[in-house]
Amino acid sequence: SHEAHTASHPTVVVVGSGPIGSAYARVLVETLPEAHVVMFEAGPQLTAIPGESVRNIPDPEEKERARELSQGPQAGALRESLGIPAGVVVEGMFTARQGTHLLDFGGEGSGHAPGFPAGAASTNVGGMGAHWTCATPSPAFSEKIPFIADDEWDDLLAVAKDLLHVQDAAFADSAVGEGIRSLLEEEFGAELPEGYGPGTLPVAGDPQPDGTMRWAGADVVLGPLVDAASPLSERFELHDLSLVRRVEVEDGRATGVTVEDLRTHEIRFVPADLVVVAADAFRTPQLLWASGIRPSALGHYLTEHHVVITTIAVDAGKIGRFATDADLEAEIARRSVNPVDPVAAVNRIPFSEPDHPFSLQVMYAENPPFQLDPAHPAAGNRWGYVNMGYGVRKRPRVEDGVTFDDGELDYRGFPNMTIEYELTDAENTEIEAATERLRRAGSAIGEFVAEPRLLPNGSSLHYMGTTRIGETDDGTSVADPWSRVWGVDGLVVGGNGVIPTANTMNPTLMSVAVAVRGARKAAEELS
Ligand code: FAD
């Protein structure tokens, strides 16, 4: 039913329904009055409004089920069909975060990632954006992409913030949150440049009148496209449980995709004037590889940010200089309005150069994120707990990345992944410095209930660089500055994989901004 239309009625196929595919769909439908966008998503739709954050689901059992459904090969039915016993995936040093599945899950058809054991993905409408923490800082200093001019970048970020419903001052009215900022300011303020001290962490969501937050997902990025009352929704189709198996290329131009309906196993070709692949930082290069599109940088230059974390019981004496008992009572009352979502305040110290190449994220909550022994002296701490972590950057290197084996298929029938990844002196030195700062930050706020520790590689869930954009086709990038794959017309890549720089921050806002740039350029070409 989807004939590729004439140039004035272009059809765009988007692969992947996370925030980035959704940003492409939104900008293209809004910019091109005749365009039709067809989005394919391998996973199931979880919520009535497609792509909504599962954190907004009030019923705990329903929330649990939505998370389970997102876990691809580690979800019940598929896991069983692969013969992976339920226990196996939750044993061992770490488990996948709720709503995600490990790339190296250990069953038949599992990827191989000995150096990147916590690497994970989500497979559901909305992608990881249905499960994310919604932190949306902007890149700064060398994190920014050097070949995008500042004026344009500021405009792209503003559009990306609108698309994601970003709040710069979330929970700013929390007195305890402000007390935590004051303690961090006392400890670090003098060492940090003006404008880069402790502050609130921007988050994507809409504050509700009762003080709670409606967290944003791909739903808000799609906006009018999934609102039946909007005429724009007539030019958008979303197909869940639809796995794109190949991008078809003829004479150097993408002509459409071959897609499998996972309900019926029917396979069909869908022609398109433009194909956007936004299928995450591992499955985007995998799909390109499977399609015979193999620029030499594909899958390489993998980065993330390493995380050193700790948990602190807030000390009454320390915080008491900035917040009163009445402030705490007000805080507890506010939190009880929405007990299933206990985040009470989100603070940070952003990346700055040259002296603070880290980003510190500071989450304040009523309980520690793990079961604390009731006999622990800090158990049941009335002032609550701070869970915080320093993000540390990874320098891009060609050796780090994912390769694909045509001779070994994964559980979906794609060339299987092997991820190779190592920390070098550059990272280890900064990890040490970050750990020392974490000790200072913790001591400033209260008592340690968990020792600072480095999380295993892959834990950030922010995987970058594998389809990086670059200024020239010199073998160190996969796509041009507008995310158009080198050497293939009509094919664009999106997602954190496009980011070529070393980053400490949560990358989704940045990737949406890069997507807006790519979508604008694509619209110009299609119109
Ligand atoms: P994804 O959201 O991963 O979506 C890709 C989609 O493509 C998936 O649904 C997948 O099923 C689909 N797909 C893959 N292959 C195919 C195929 N062949 N055919 C059809 N569909 C396919 N980021 C932040 O910036 N801040 C945070 O605070 C933050 N916290 C996070 C917390 C958690 C628990 C998690 C899981 C993630 C977090 N992230 C955070 C990461 C953030 O969610 C991602 O950066 C973002 O979702 C990336 O968007 P995307 O559209 O590129 O990819």
Coordinates of C-alpha atoms and ligand atoms in Angstrom, one line a residue:
S1 CA 0.0 0.0 0.0
H2 CA 3.0 2.4 0.3
E3 CA 4.1 3.2 -3.2
A4 CA 7.1 5.5 -3.2
H5 CA 5.4 8.7 -4.3
T6 CA 6.6 11.4 -6.7
A7 CA 9.1 13.9 -5.4
S8 CA 6.3 16.2 -4.3
H9 CA 4.7 13.4 -2.2
P10 CA 7.8 11.8 -0.6
T11 CA 7.6 8.7 1.5
V12 CA 10.1 8.5 4.4
V13 CA 10.7 5.2 6.2
V14 CA 12.0 5.6 9.8
V15 CA 13.6 2.5 11.4
G16 CA 13.2 2.6 15.2
S17 CA 10.7 4.5 17.3
G18 CA 12.9 6.0 20.1
P19 CA 13.3 9.7 20.6
I20 CA 15.6 10.1 17.6
G21 CA 13.5 8.3 15.0
S22 CA 10.5 10.2 16.5
A23 CA 12.4 13.5 16.0
Y24 CA 13.0 12.8 12.4
A25 CA 9.3 11.9 11.9
R26 CA 8.1 15.0 13.6
V27 CA 10.3 17.5 11.8
L28 CA 9.8 15.9 8.4
V29 CA 6.0 15.7 8.7
E30 CA 5.8 19.3 9.9
T31 CA 8.3 20.7 7.4
L32 CA 7.0 18.9 4.3
P33 CA 3.3 19.3 3.8
E34 CA 3.0 16.3 1.4
A35 CA 5.4 13.9 3.1
H36 CA 4.2 10.6 4.5
V37 CA 6.3 9.0 7.2
V38 CA 6.1 5.2 7.9
M39 CA 7.9 4.1 11.2
F40 CA 8.8 0.5 11.9
E41 CA 9.6 -0.7 15.4
A42 CA 10.8 -4.2 16.2
G43 CA 9.3 -4.2 19.7
P44 CA 5.8 -4.0 21.0
Q45 CA 3.7 -0.9 21.9
L46 CA 3.5 -0.6 25.7
T47 CA 1.1 2.2 26.3
A48 CA -2.1 3.6 24.8
I49 CA -0.2 6.7 23.7
P50 CA 2.8 5.3 21.7
G51 CA 6.2 5.9 23.3
E52 CA 5.1 7.1 26.7
S53 CA 7.5 6.8 29.6
V54 CA 6.7 3.7 31.7
R55 CA 7.5 5.7 34.7
N56 CA 4.1 7.4 34.3
I57 CA 2.2 4.2 34.6
P58 CA 0.7 4.4 38.1
D59 CA 0.0 0.7 38.6
P60 CA 3.1 -1.2 39.8
E61 CA 2.2 -4.5 38.1
E62 CA 1.3 -2.8 34.8
K63 CA 4.6 -0.9 35.0
E64 CA 6.5 -4.1 35.6
R65 CA 4.8 -5.8 32.7
A66 CA 5.6 -2.9 30.3
R67 CA 9.3 -3.2 31.4
E68 CA 9.3 -6.9 30.9
L69 CA 7.8 -6.6 27.4
S70 CA 10.7 -4.3 26.4
Q71 CA 13.4 -6.8 27.2
G72 CA 13.6 -8.4 23.8
P73 CA 15.5 -11.7 24.1
Q74 CA 15.4 -11.4 27.9
A75 CA 11.6 -11.1 27.9
G76 CA 9.6 -14.1 28.9
A77 CA 8.1 -15.5 25.7
L78 CA 11.1 -14.9 23.5
R79 CA 13.5 -15.9 26.2
E80 CA 11.7 -19.2 26.5
S81 CA 11.6 -19.8 22.8
L82 CA 15.4 -19.4 22.7
G83 CA 15.8 -21.9 25.5
I84 CA 17.3 -19.5 28.0
P85 CA 16.2 -20.5 31.5
A86 CA 14.7 -17.6 33.4
G87 CA 17.4 -17.7 36.2
V88 CA 20.4 -17.3 33.9
V89 CA 19.9 -13.8 32.9
V90 CA 19.5 -12.5 36.5
E91 CA 22.5 -14.3 38.0
G92 CA 26.0 -13.0 38.2
M93 CA 27.6 -9.7 38.8
F94 CA 25.0 -7.4 37.2
T95 CA 21.7 -7.6 35.5
A96 CA 20.2 -5.6 32.7
R97 CA 18.4 -2.4 34.0
Q98 CA 14.6 -2.7 34.0
G99 CA 13.2 -2.3 30.5
T100 CA 16.5 -3.3 28.9
H101 CA 18.2 -6.5 27.7
L102 CA 21.9 -7.2 27.7
L103 CA 23.6 -7.5 24.3
D104 CA 25.6 -10.3 25.7
F105 CA 22.8 -12.2 27.4
G106 CA 24.5 -15.5 27.4
G107 CA 21.9 -17.6 25.5
E108 CA 21.8 -19.0 22.0
G109 CA 22.3 -16.2 19.5
S110 CA 23.6 -13.8 22.2
G111 CA 26.1 -11.1 21.2
H112 CA 29.7 -11.3 22.6
A113 CA 30.8 -8.4 24.7
P114 CA 33.5 -9.6 27.3
G115 CA 34.9 -6.0 27.5
F116 CA 31.5 -4.4 27.6
P117 CA 29.4 -6.7 29.8
A118 CA 26.7 -4.2 30.8
G119 CA 26.0 -3.1 27.2
A120 CA 22.2 -3.2 26.8
A121 CA 19.3 -2.2 24.5
S122 CA 15.5 -1.7 24.8
T123 CA 13.1 -3.2 22.2
N124 CA 9.7 -1.5 22.4
V125 CA 7.8 1.4 21.0
G126 CA 9.7 4.5 22.3
G127 CA 13.0 2.5 22.7
M128 CA 15.1 3.3 25.7
G129 CA 13.2 6.6 25.8
A130 CA 10.3 4.7 27.5
H131 CA 12.7 3.8 30.4
W132 CA 15.1 6.7 30.6
T133 CA 15.9 8.9 33.6
C134 CA 15.1 12.0 31.4
A135 CA 18.3 13.9 32.3
T136 CA 18.9 16.3 29.5
P137 CA 22.1 18.4 29.9
S138 CA 23.6 20.1 26.9
P139 CA 27.1 19.4 25.7
A140 CA 29.8 21.9 26.6
F141 CA 33.3 22.9 25.6
S142 CA 35.0 20.0 23.7
E143 CA 31.9 17.8 24.0
K144 CA 30.3 20.0 21.3
I145 CA 30.7 19.0 17.6
P146 CA 33.4 21.2 16.3
F147 CA 32.0 21.6 12.8
I148 CA 28.6 22.9 13.8
A149 CA 28.7 26.7 14.3
D150 CA 27.6 28.0 17.8
D151 CA 24.6 30.0 16.5
E152 CA 23.2 27.1 14.6
W153 CA 23.9 24.8 17.5
D154 CA 22.0 27.0 20.0
D155 CA 19.0 27.0 17.7
L156 CA 19.1 23.2 17.2
L157 CA 19.3 22.8 21.0
A158 CA 16.4 25.1 21.6
V159 CA 14.3 23.0 19.1
A160 CA 15.5 19.8 20.7
K161 CA 14.5 21.1 24.2
D162 CA 11.0 21.9 22.9
L163 CA 10.6 18.5 21.3
L164 CA 11.6 16.7 24.6
H165 CA 9.7 19.1 26.9
V166 CA 12.9 20.0 28.8
Q167 CA 12.7 21.8 32.2
D168 CA 15.8 23.6 33.2
A169 CA 14.7 24.1 36.8
A170 CA 12.9 20.9 37.7
F171 CA 12.3 20.5 41.5
A172 CA 14.0 23.8 42.0
D173 CA 11.5 24.6 44.8
S174 CA 12.7 21.6 46.9
A175 CA 14.4 23.1 49.9
V176 CA 16.4 19.9 50.6
G177 CA 17.5 19.9 46.9
E178 CA 18.7 23.5 47.4
G179 CA 20.5 22.5 50.6
I180 CA 22.4 19.9 48.7
R181 CA 23.4 22.4 46.1
S182 CA 24.6 24.7 48.8
L183 CA 26.8 22.0 50.4
L184 CA 28.3 21.2 47.0
E185 CA 28.9 24.9 46.3
E186 CA 30.8 25.2 49.6
E187 CA 33.0 22.3 48.7
F188 CA 33.6 23.0 45.0
G189 CA 32.4 26.5 44.1
A190 CA 35.8 28.2 44.3
E191 CA 37.3 25.6 41.8
L192 CA 34.7 25.9 39.1
P193 CA 34.3 28.5 36.4
E194 CA 31.4 31.0 36.5
G195 CA 28.2 29.4 35.3
Y196 CA 29.4 25.8 35.7
G197 CA 28.9 25.3 39.4
P198 CA 26.3 23.1 41.2
G199 CA 22.8 23.6 39.8
T200 CA 19.6 21.9 39.0
L201 CA 19.8 19.1 36.3
P202 CA 17.6 19.8 33.3
V203 CA 15.1 17.0 32.8
A204 CA 12.5 16.1 30.1
G205 CA 9.0 16.2 31.5
D206 CA 6.0 18.3 32.4
P207 CA 5.6 19.3 36.0
Q208 CA 2.0 18.7 37.2
P209 CA 0.0 21.0 39.4
D210 CA 0.3 18.6 42.3
G211 CA 4.2 18.8 42.2
T212 CA 4.8 15.5 40.5
M213 CA 6.3 15.1 37.0
R214 CA 4.9 13.5 33.9
W215 CA 8.1 12.2 32.4
A216 CA 8.7 12.6 28.6
G217 CA 9.3 9.9 26.1
A218 CA 9.0 9.5 22.4
D219 CA 5.3 10.3 22.9
V220 CA 6.0 14.0 23.3
V221 CA 8.5 14.1 20.5
L222 CA 5.9 12.6 18.1
G223 CA 3.3 15.0 19.6
P224 CA 0.7 15.8 17.0
L225 CA 1.7 12.8 14.9
V226 CA 0.1 10.5 17.5
D227 CA -2.8 12.8 18.3
A228 CA -5.8 11.7 16.2
A229 CA -7.3 15.2 16.5
S230 CA -4.3 16.6 14.5
P231 CA -4.3 16.5 10.7
L232 CA -0.6 15.7 10.8
S233 CA -1.4 12.3 12.2
E234 CA -2.9 11.4 8.8
R235 CA 0.6 11.5 7.3
F236 CA 2.2 9.3 10.0
E237 CA 2.0 5.5 10.5
L238 CA 3.7 3.5 13.2
H239 CA 4.0 -0.3 12.9
D240 CA 5.1 -2.1 16.0
L241 CA 6.5 -5.7 16.1
S242 CA 7.9 -4.9 12.6
L243 CA 11.6 -5.8 12.2
V244 CA 13.5 -4.1 9.3
R245 CA 15.8 -6.8 7.9
R246 CA 17.5 -4.8 5.2
V247 CA 17.9 -1.4 3.7
E248 CA 17.7 -1.9 0.0
V249 CA 20.2 0.0 -2.2
E250 CA 20.2 0.3 -6.0
D251 CA 22.9 2.3 -7.9
G252 CA 24.1 4.0 -4.8
R253 CA 20.7 5.1 -3.6
A254 CA 18.5 3.7 -0.8
T255 CA 15.2 2.6 -2.4
G256 CA 13.3 1.3 0.7
V257 CA 13.4 -1.4 3.3
T258 CA 12.6 -5.1 3.6
V259 CA 10.5 -5.6 6.7
E260 CA 9.2 -8.6 8.6
D261 CA 5.9 -8.5 10.4
L262 CA 6.8 -10.4 13.6
R263 CA 3.2 -11.3 14.2
T264 CA 2.6 -13.1 10.9
H265 CA 6.3 -13.5 9.7
E266 CA 5.2 -11.9 6.4
I267 CA 8.1 -10.2 4.7
R268 CA 7.5 -7.3 2.3
F269 CA 9.4 -4.5 0.6
V270 CA 8.4 -0.9 1.4
P271 CA 9.7 1.7 -1.1
A272 CA 10.9 5.0 0.2
D273 CA 12.5 8.3 -1.0
L274 CA 14.4 8.5 2.2
V275 CA 15.4 5.9 4.8
V276 CA 16.3 7.0 8.3
V277 CA 17.9 4.4 10.5
A278 CA 17.6 5.2 14.2
A279 CA 17.8 1.7 15.7
D280 CA 20.4 2.5 18.5
A281 CA 24.2 2.6 18.5
F282 CA 24.6 -1.2 18.0
R283 CA 21.7 -2.2 15.9
T284 CA 22.0 0.7 13.5
P285 CA 25.5 -0.3 12.3
Q286 CA 24.3 -4.0 12.4
L287 CA 21.5 -3.2 10.0
L288 CA 23.7 -1.3 7.7
W289 CA 26.3 -4.1 7.8
A290 CA 23.5 -6.7 7.1
S291 CA 22.5 -4.5 4.1
G292 CA 26.0 -4.5 2.6
I293 CA 26.6 -0.9 3.6
R294 CA 30.0 -1.1 5.2
P295 CA 32.0 2.2 5.5
S296 CA 35.3 1.4 7.3
A297 CA 34.4 3.3 10.4
L298 CA 31.1 1.5 10.8
G299 CA 30.7 0.2 14.4
H300 CA 34.1 1.6 15.5
Y301 CA 35.1 4.6 17.8
L302 CA 32.6 3.3 20.4
T303 CA 32.5 5.5 23.5
E304 CA 30.2 5.9 26.5
H305 CA 30.8 7.7 29.7
H306 CA 32.1 5.7 32.6
V307 CA 30.4 6.1 35.9
V308 CA 31.7 6.2 39.4
I309 CA 28.8 6.0 41.9
T310 CA 28.1 6.1 45.5
T311 CA 25.1 6.4 47.9
I312 CA 25.1 8.9 50.8
A313 CA 22.8 9.1 53.8
V314 CA 22.1 12.8 54.1
D315 CA 23.5 14.1 57.4
A316 CA 21.0 16.1 59.5
G317 CA 23.7 18.4 60.9
K318 CA 25.2 19.2 57.5
I319 CA 21.9 19.8 55.6
G320 CA 20.4 21.4 58.7
R321 CA 22.4 24.6 58.1
F322 CA 20.4 25.1 54.9
A323 CA 17.0 23.3 55.4
T324 CA 14.7 23.2 58.4
D325 CA 12.6 20.3 59.8
A326 CA 9.5 22.0 58.3
D327 CA 11.2 21.9 54.9
L328 CA 11.8 18.2 55.3
E329 CA 8.1 17.6 56.3
A330 CA 7.0 19.6 53.2
E331 CA 9.3 17.5 51.1
I332 CA 8.0 14.2 52.5
A333 CA 4.4 15.3 52.0
R334 CA 5.1 16.2 48.3
R335 CA 6.8 12.9 47.7
S336 CA 3.9 11.0 49.1
V337 CA 1.6 12.4 46.4
N338 CA 3.3 10.0 43.9
P339 CA 5.0 7.3 45.9
V340 CA 5.7 5.1 42.8
D341 CA 8.1 7.8 41.5
P342 CA 10.2 8.8 44.5
V343 CA 12.7 11.2 42.8
A344 CA 12.6 14.3 44.8
A345 CA 15.3 16.6 43.5
V346 CA 17.9 16.4 40.7
N347 CA 21.1 18.4 40.9
R348 CA 24.4 18.3 39.0
I349 CA 27.8 19.9 38.5
P350 CA 28.3 20.1 34.7
F351 CA 31.3 19.4 32.6
S352 CA 33.8 22.3 32.2
E353 CA 37.3 22.7 30.9
P354 CA 40.1 22.6 31.7
D355 CA 39.7 21.6 35.3
H356 CA 36.4 19.7 35.6
P357 CA 36.1 17.3 32.7
F358 CA 33.4 15.4 34.5
S359 CA 29.7 15.6 35.0
L360 CA 28.3 14.9 38.4
Q361 CA 24.6 13.8 38.7
V362 CA 23.0 14.0 42.1
M363 CA 19.6 12.3 42.7
Y364 CA 17.9 12.9 46.0
A365 CA 15.3 10.3 47.1
E366 CA 13.6 8.9 50.2
N367 CA 15.3 5.5 50.0
P368 CA 18.6 4.1 48.8
P369 CA 18.4 2.4 45.4
F370 CA 19.2 -0.9 47.0
Q371 CA 18.0 -2.8 50.1
L372 CA 19.9 -1.4 53.0
D373 CA 20.4 -3.8 56.0
P374 CA 17.9 -2.6 58.6
A375 CA 20.7 -3.0 61.2
H376 CA 22.9 -0.5 59.3
P377 CA 23.3 2.7 61.4
A378 CA 22.1 4.8 58.4
A379 CA 19.0 2.7 57.7
G380 CA 15.7 4.6 57.7
N381 CA 17.5 7.9 57.6
R382 CA 14.9 10.6 58.0
W383 CA 16.6 13.1 55.7
G384 CA 16.8 10.6 52.9
Y385 CA 19.6 9.6 50.6
V386 CA 21.6 10.9 47.7
N387 CA 22.6 8.6 44.9
M388 CA 25.3 10.3 42.8
G389 CA 27.8 9.5 40.1
Y390 CA 30.5 11.2 38.2
G391 CA 30.5 10.7 34.4
V392 CA 33.9 10.3 32.9
R393 CA 34.7 10.5 29.2
K394 CA 36.1 7.9 26.9
R395 CA 38.5 9.0 24.2
P396 CA 37.4 7.7 20.7
R397 CA 39.7 5.0 19.4
V398 CA 39.2 2.9 16.2
E399 CA 40.0 -0.3 18.3
D400 CA 36.9 0.2 20.4
G401 CA 33.7 -0.9 18.8
V402 CA 31.4 -3.6 17.5
T403 CA 32.2 -5.9 14.6
F404 CA 29.8 -8.3 12.8
D405 CA 30.2 -11.9 11.8
D406 CA 28.5 -12.9 8.6
G407 CA 29.1 -16.6 9.5
E408 CA 27.3 -16.5 12.9
L409 CA 23.8 -15.3 13.2
D410 CA 22.3 -13.7 16.3
Y411 CA 18.9 -14.6 17.8
R412 CA 17.2 -12.3 15.2
G413 CA 19.1 -13.8 12.3
F414 CA 21.5 -10.8 11.9
P415 CA 25.3 -11.1 11.6
N416 CA 26.3 -11.4 15.2
M417 CA 28.0 -8.7 17.2
T418 CA 31.3 -8.8 19.1
I419 CA 32.1 -5.7 21.1
E420 CA 35.8 -5.0 21.9
Y421 CA 36.5 -2.2 24.3
E422 CA 39.2 -1.1 26.7
L423 CA 40.0 1.7 29.1
T424 CA 43.3 3.3 28.6
D425 CA 45.5 5.5 30.9
A426 CA 43.6 8.6 29.7
E427 CA 40.4 7.2 31.2
N428 CA 41.9 5.6 34.2
T429 CA 43.6 8.9 35.3
E430 CA 40.3 10.7 35.1
I431 CA 38.4 7.8 36.8
E432 CA 40.8 8.2 39.7
A433 CA 40.3 11.9 39.9
A434 CA 36.5 11.5 39.7
T435 CA 36.6 9.0 42.5
E436 CA 38.5 11.4 44.7
R437 CA 35.9 14.1 44.0
L438 CA 33.1 11.7 44.7
R439 CA 34.6 11.2 48.2
R440 CA 34.7 14.9 48.7
A441 CA 31.1 15.4 47.5
G442 CA 29.9 12.5 49.7
S443 CA 31.7 13.8 52.8
A444 CA 30.2 17.2 52.2
I445 CA 26.6 15.9 52.2
G446 CA 26.6 13.0 54.7
E447 CA 27.7 9.4 55.4
F448 CA 28.7 6.8 52.8
V449 CA 26.3 3.9 52.8
A450 CA 28.0 2.4 49.7
E451 CA 31.7 2.9 48.8
P452 CA 32.4 4.8 45.6
R453 CA 32.8 2.3 42.8
L454 CA 33.3 2.2 39.0
L455 CA 30.4 0.5 37.2
P456 CA 31.3 -2.2 34.6
N457 CA 31.7 -1.0 31.0
G458 CA 28.4 -0.5 29.2
S459 CA 26.6 0.6 32.4
S460 CA 26.0 4.2 31.2
L461 CA 23.4 3.1 28.5
H462 CA 24.8 6.0 26.5
Y463 CA 26.6 4.5 23.6
M464 CA 28.2 6.8 21.1
G465 CA 30.4 7.0 18.1
T466 CA 29.5 3.8 16.1
T467 CA 27.9 5.7 13.2
R468 CA 29.8 9.0 13.9
I469 CA 29.4 12.0 11.7
G470 CA 32.5 13.7 10.3
E471 CA 33.5 16.6 8.0
T472 CA 35.2 14.5 5.3
D473 CA 34.9 11.0 4.0
D474 CA 38.4 10.0 5.3
G475 CA 37.5 6.6 6.8
T476 CA 37.0 8.0 10.3
S477 CA 33.3 8.7 10.0
V478 CA 30.2 6.9 8.7
A479 CA 28.1 9.9 7.8
D480 CA 28.5 13.6 6.7
P481 CA 27.8 16.6 9.0
W482 CA 24.0 16.2 8.2
S483 CA 24.1 12.5 9.1
R484 CA 23.9 11.3 5.5
V485 CA 25.7 8.0 5.1
W486 CA 28.8 8.5 3.0
G487 CA 28.4 7.0 -0.5
V488 CA 24.7 6.1 -0.3
D489 CA 22.0 8.7 -1.3
G490 CA 18.7 8.8 0.5
L491 CA 20.1 7.1 3.7
V492 CA 20.4 8.9 7.0
V493 CA 21.5 7.6 10.4
G494 CA 20.4 8.9 13.8
G495 CA 21.0 8.3 17.5
N496 CA 23.8 8.6 20.0
G497 CA 26.0 6.7 17.5
V498 CA 26.4 9.9 15.4
I499 CA 28.2 11.7 18.2
P500 CA 31.9 11.9 17.4
T501 CA 33.3 13.6 20.5
A502 CA 34.3 12.4 24.0
N503 CA 31.4 13.1 26.3
T504 CA 30.5 12.9 30.0
M505 CA 26.9 13.9 29.8
N506 CA 23.6 12.1 29.0
P507 CA 23.5 12.3 25.2
T508 CA 19.8 12.2 24.1
L509 CA 19.3 15.9 23.9
M510 CA 22.4 16.3 21.8
S511 CA 21.3 13.5 19.5
V512 CA 17.9 15.0 19.1
A513 CA 19.6 18.3 18.1
V514 CA 21.8 16.5 15.5
A515 CA 18.6 14.8 14.3
V516 CA 16.8 18.1 13.8
R517 CA 19.8 19.2 11.7
G518 CA 19.6 16.0 9.6
A519 CA 15.9 16.3 9.2
R520 CA 16.0 19.9 8.1
K521 CA 18.6 19.1 5.4
A522 CA 16.6 16.0 4.3
A523 CA 13.5 18.1 4.0
E524 CA 15.3 20.6 1.9
E525 CA 16.5 17.9 -0.5
L526 CA 13.0 16.2 -0.7
S527 CA 11.1 19.4 -1.3
Ligands
FAD1 P1 16.4 3.9 21.2 O1 15.6 4.7 22.2 O2 17.3 2.9 21.8 O3 15.4 3.3 20.2 C1 15.8 2.5 19.1 C2 14.7 1.6 18.7 O4 15.0 0.9 17.5 C3 14.4 0.4 19.7 O5 13.1 0.5 20.2 C4 14.6 -0.8 18.9 O6 13.7 -1.9 19.2 C5 14.4 -0.3 17.5 N1 15.0 -1.2 16.4 C6 16.3 -1.7 16.5 N2 16.5 -2.4 15.4 C7 15.4 -2.4 14.6 C8 15.0 -2.9 13.4 N3 15.9 -3.6 12.6 N4 13.8 -2.7 12.9 C9 12.9 -2.0 13.6 N5 13.2 -1.4 14.8 C10 14.4 -1.6 15.3 N6 19.7 9.3 28.1 C11 19.8 10.6 28.5 O7 20.1 11.4 27.7 N7 19.5 10.9 29.8 C12 19.1 10.0 30.7 O8 18.8 10.3 31.9 C13 19.0 8.6 30.4 N8 18.7 7.7 31.2 C14 18.5 6.4 30.8 C15 18.1 5.4 31.7 C16 17.7 4.2 31.3 C17 17.3 3.1 32.3 C18 17.9 3.8 29.9 C19 17.5 2.4 29.4 C20 18.4 4.8 29.0 C21 18.7 6.0 29.5 N9 19.2 7.0 28.6 C22 19.3 8.3 29.0 C23 19.4 6.7 27.2 C24 18.3 7.2 26.3 O9 17.1 6.5 26.6 C25 18.8 7.0 24.8 O10 19.8 7.9 24.6 C26 17.7 7.3 23.8 O11 16.5 6.5 24.0 C27 18.2 7.0 22.4 O12 17.2 7.2 21.4 P2 17.2 6.4 20.0 O13 15.9 6.8 19.4 O14 18.5 6.7 19.3 O15 17.3 4.9 20.4

